[in-house]
Every structure is written in structure tokens, then in C-alpha cells.
XYZ file of C-alpha atoms in Angstrom:
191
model
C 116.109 79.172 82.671
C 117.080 77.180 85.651
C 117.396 72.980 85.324
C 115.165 70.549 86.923
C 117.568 68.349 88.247
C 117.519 64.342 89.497
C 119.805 63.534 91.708
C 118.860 59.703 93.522
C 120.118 56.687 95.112
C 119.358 53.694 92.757
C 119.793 49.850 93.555
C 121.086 47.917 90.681
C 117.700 46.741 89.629
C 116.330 49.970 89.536
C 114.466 50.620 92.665
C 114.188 53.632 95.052
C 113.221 52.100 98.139
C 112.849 48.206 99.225
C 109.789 46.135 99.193
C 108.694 47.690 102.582
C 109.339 51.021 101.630
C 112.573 51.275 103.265
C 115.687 53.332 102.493
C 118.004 51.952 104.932
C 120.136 50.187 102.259
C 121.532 53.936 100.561
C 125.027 54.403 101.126
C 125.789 57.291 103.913
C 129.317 56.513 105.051
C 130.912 59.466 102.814
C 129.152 62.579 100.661
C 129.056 60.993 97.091
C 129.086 64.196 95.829
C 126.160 66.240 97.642
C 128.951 69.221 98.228
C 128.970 69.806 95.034
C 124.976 69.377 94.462
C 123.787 71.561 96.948
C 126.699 74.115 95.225
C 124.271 74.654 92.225
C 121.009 73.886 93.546
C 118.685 76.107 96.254
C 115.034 74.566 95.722
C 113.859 71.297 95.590
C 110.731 69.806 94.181
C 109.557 66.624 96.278
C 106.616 64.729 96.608
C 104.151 64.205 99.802
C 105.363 60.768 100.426
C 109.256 61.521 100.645
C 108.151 64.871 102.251
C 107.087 63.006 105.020
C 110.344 60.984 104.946
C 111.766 64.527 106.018
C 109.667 66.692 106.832
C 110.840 68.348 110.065
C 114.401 68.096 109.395
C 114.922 70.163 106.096
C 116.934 72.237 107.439
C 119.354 69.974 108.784
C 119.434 67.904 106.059
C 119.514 70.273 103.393
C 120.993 73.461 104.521
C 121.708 74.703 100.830
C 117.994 74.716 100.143
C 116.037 78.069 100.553
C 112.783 77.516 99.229
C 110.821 73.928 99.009
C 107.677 72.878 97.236
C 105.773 70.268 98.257
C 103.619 68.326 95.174
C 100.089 66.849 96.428
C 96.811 67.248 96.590
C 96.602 66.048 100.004
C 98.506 68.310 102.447
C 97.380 71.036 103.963
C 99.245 74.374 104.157
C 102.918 73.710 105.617
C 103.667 76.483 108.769
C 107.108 77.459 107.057
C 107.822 80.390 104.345
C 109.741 78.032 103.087
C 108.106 75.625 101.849
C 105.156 76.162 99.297
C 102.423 73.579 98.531
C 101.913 72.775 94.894
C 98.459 70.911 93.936
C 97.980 69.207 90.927
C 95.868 71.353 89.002
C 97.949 74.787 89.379
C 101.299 72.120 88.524
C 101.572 73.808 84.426
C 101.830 77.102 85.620
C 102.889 77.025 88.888
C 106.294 74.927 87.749
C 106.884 77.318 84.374
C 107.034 80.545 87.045
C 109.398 78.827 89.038
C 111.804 77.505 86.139
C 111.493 81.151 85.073
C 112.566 82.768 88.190
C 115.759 83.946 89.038
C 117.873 81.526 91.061
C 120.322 78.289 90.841
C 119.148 74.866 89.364
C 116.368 72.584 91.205
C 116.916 69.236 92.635
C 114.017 66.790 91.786
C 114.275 64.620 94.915
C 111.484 62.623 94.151
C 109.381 60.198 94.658
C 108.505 58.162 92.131
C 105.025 59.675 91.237
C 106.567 63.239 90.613
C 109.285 62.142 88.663
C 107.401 60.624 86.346
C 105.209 63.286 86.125
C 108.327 65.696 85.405
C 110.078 63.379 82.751
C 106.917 62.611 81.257
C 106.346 66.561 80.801
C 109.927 66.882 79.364
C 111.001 69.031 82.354
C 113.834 66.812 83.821
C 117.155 69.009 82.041
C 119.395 66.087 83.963
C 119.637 62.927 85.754
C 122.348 61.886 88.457
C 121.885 58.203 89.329
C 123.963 56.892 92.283
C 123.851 53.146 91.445
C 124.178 51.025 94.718
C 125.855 47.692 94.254
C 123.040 45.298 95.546
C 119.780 44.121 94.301
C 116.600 44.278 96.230
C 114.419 42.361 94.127
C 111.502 44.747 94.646
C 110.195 48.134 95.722
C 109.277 51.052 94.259
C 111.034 51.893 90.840
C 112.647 54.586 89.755
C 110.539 54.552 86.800
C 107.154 53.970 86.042
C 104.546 54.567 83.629
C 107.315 56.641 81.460
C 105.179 57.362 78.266
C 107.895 58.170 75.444
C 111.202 57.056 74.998
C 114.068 59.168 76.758
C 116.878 59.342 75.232
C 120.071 60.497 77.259
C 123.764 61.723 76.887
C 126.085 60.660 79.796
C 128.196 63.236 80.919
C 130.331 61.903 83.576
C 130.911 58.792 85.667
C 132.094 58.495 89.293
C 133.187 55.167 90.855
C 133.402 55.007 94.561
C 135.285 52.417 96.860
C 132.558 51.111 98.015
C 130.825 50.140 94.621
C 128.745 52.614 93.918
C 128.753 54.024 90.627
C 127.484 57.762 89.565
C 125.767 58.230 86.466
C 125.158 61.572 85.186
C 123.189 61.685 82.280
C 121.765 65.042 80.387
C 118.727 64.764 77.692
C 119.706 64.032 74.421
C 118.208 67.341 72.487
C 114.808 66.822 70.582
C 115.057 67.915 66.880
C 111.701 68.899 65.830
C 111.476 68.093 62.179
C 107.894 70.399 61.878
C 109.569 73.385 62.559
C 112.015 72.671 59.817
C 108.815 72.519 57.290
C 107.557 76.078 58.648
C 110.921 77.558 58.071
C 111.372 76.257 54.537
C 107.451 77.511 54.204
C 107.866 80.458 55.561
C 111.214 81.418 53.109
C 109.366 80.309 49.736
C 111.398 77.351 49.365
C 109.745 74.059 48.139
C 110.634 71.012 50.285
């Protein structure tokens, strides 16, 4: 099964963008390791607001990626084969197919919105946080409205020149104690 992978640029407080929506403050003076993202990844999942951040320039941005879909309820139909529209209420399905399909891992690029909606579903297999060294002191966090607690293994760290730090985190694995009872059950042993 591919992974459902976040990879995203992260002030030290935790935000995604600055209080007026803006970006400008991520780090693009060397790759912080995209080279070796776009190695292991050829779709990406994004959102309608940081589609439109983009939108136009997927290609050049993001030659490694052969097949987008667009979350939301709101856009039309996109006039590219490569890029598939995903509404809310086909979301269950349409996301299990995909995970399912042959191919290299997915990069969750975001916004906000959809990844909570993915680690709230339990779909997020890992998280790459490129922590900036500066604090905005507002914006639009990473994460919001996360309903359970997420518990996470770090795998690696990268330290850059410049401050930034990489994070890479994978799920801690869920033991689910009610299957235990069904195999004991199951095998005629009391528990």
C-alpha cells in the first residue's frame, strides 16, 4: 500500500502561512531535501486553497508528480488529465482506490483543512516538518481541530545552516487490544 506522506514548511510556533496568508517567509535559498522527496513520491493530494497557490505552474514546480488530486467541493472540473477533482462525499472511497493502486508514496501538501481531515482519518503513514527558525505569532496552523492524540516515532533529523531543522516523524503503531480478546475467543482460551 503506498504512504500518505506530509512533507511542510513549519514556523517555530507552528504555523503554515502568516497572519495574511502569506508564505513568503519559507526558506528557498537551497533544496532542503525535495531531491530526495520527489524520488519516492509521484501524486500529491492538496487542497483548493493551496491549489490555487499553484495552480498553473505544477509542472514546473513539481516535475516528479504525474497525477494530482485536487480536494473541494468547490472547483469545477480542472482541463488537465492530470489532475483529478476529489469532492467530499466520494473522499472514503475515492482515497482507499488510490492508496491501493500501484505507484510510489503520496505527498500530502496540504492545507490545513485536508490535513486534518487525513490525520484525523488515520491516513497520514508520515510527517516531515521543516521547522523555520522564526516566529510569526499567527496564521494558519499546522494543526487544527486534531480529534485523538497522535502519537509519533522520529526517524531522522536534519539541521541546516541556516536554522532550519527537519523533523521526520512516522506513526507510532496502534495496538488494538479488541482484537487480542477475539483471538483468545476464537482459540478457546479464557482471558
Amino acid at each position: 500500500m503506498r504512504k500518505v506522506i506530509l512533507n511542510v514548511a513549519v514556523s517555530l510556533d507552528g504555523f503554515i502561512e502568516g497572519p495574511n496568508g502569506e508564505y513568503d517567509w519559507c526558506f528557498t535559498d537551497q533544496d532542503y531535501g525535495m531531491t530526495e522527496l520527489f524520488g519516492h513520491v509521484d501524486t500529491m493530494f492538496i487542497g483548493r486553497k493551496s491549489w490555487e497557490l499553484i495552480a498553473g505552474h505544477e509542472a514546473e514546480y513539481f516535475p516528479a508528480i504525474q497525477k494530482i488530486y485536487l480536494f473541494s467541493d468547490t472547483v469545477g472540473s480542472v482541463d488537465s488529465p492530470a489532475i483529478e477533482v476529489v469532492r467530499s462525499a466520494e473522499f472514503d472511497t475515492k482515497v482507499k482506490q488510490i492508496l491501493e493502486e500501484e505507484g510510489q508514496d503520496i505527498w500530502l501538501f496540504g492545507g490545513s483543512g485536508l490535513t486534518t481531515t487525513f490525520v484525523n482519518k488515520g491516513l497520514v503513514s508520515n510527517l516531515t516538518l521543516s521547522v523555520h527558525p522564526l516566529i510569526l505569532g499567527g496564521g494558519k496552523p499546522l494543526f487544527n481541530d486534531i480529534k485523538d492524540k497522535v502519537e509519533l516515532l522520529l526517524t531522522e533529523t536534519q539541521s541546516y545552516e541556516t536554522g532550519l531543522v527537519q523533523l521526520k516523524y512516522a506513526l507510532k503503531p496502534q495496538f488494538d487490544e479488541s482484537k487480542l480478546d477475539v483471538l483468545f475467543t476464537a482459540s478457546g482460551l479464557d482471558i
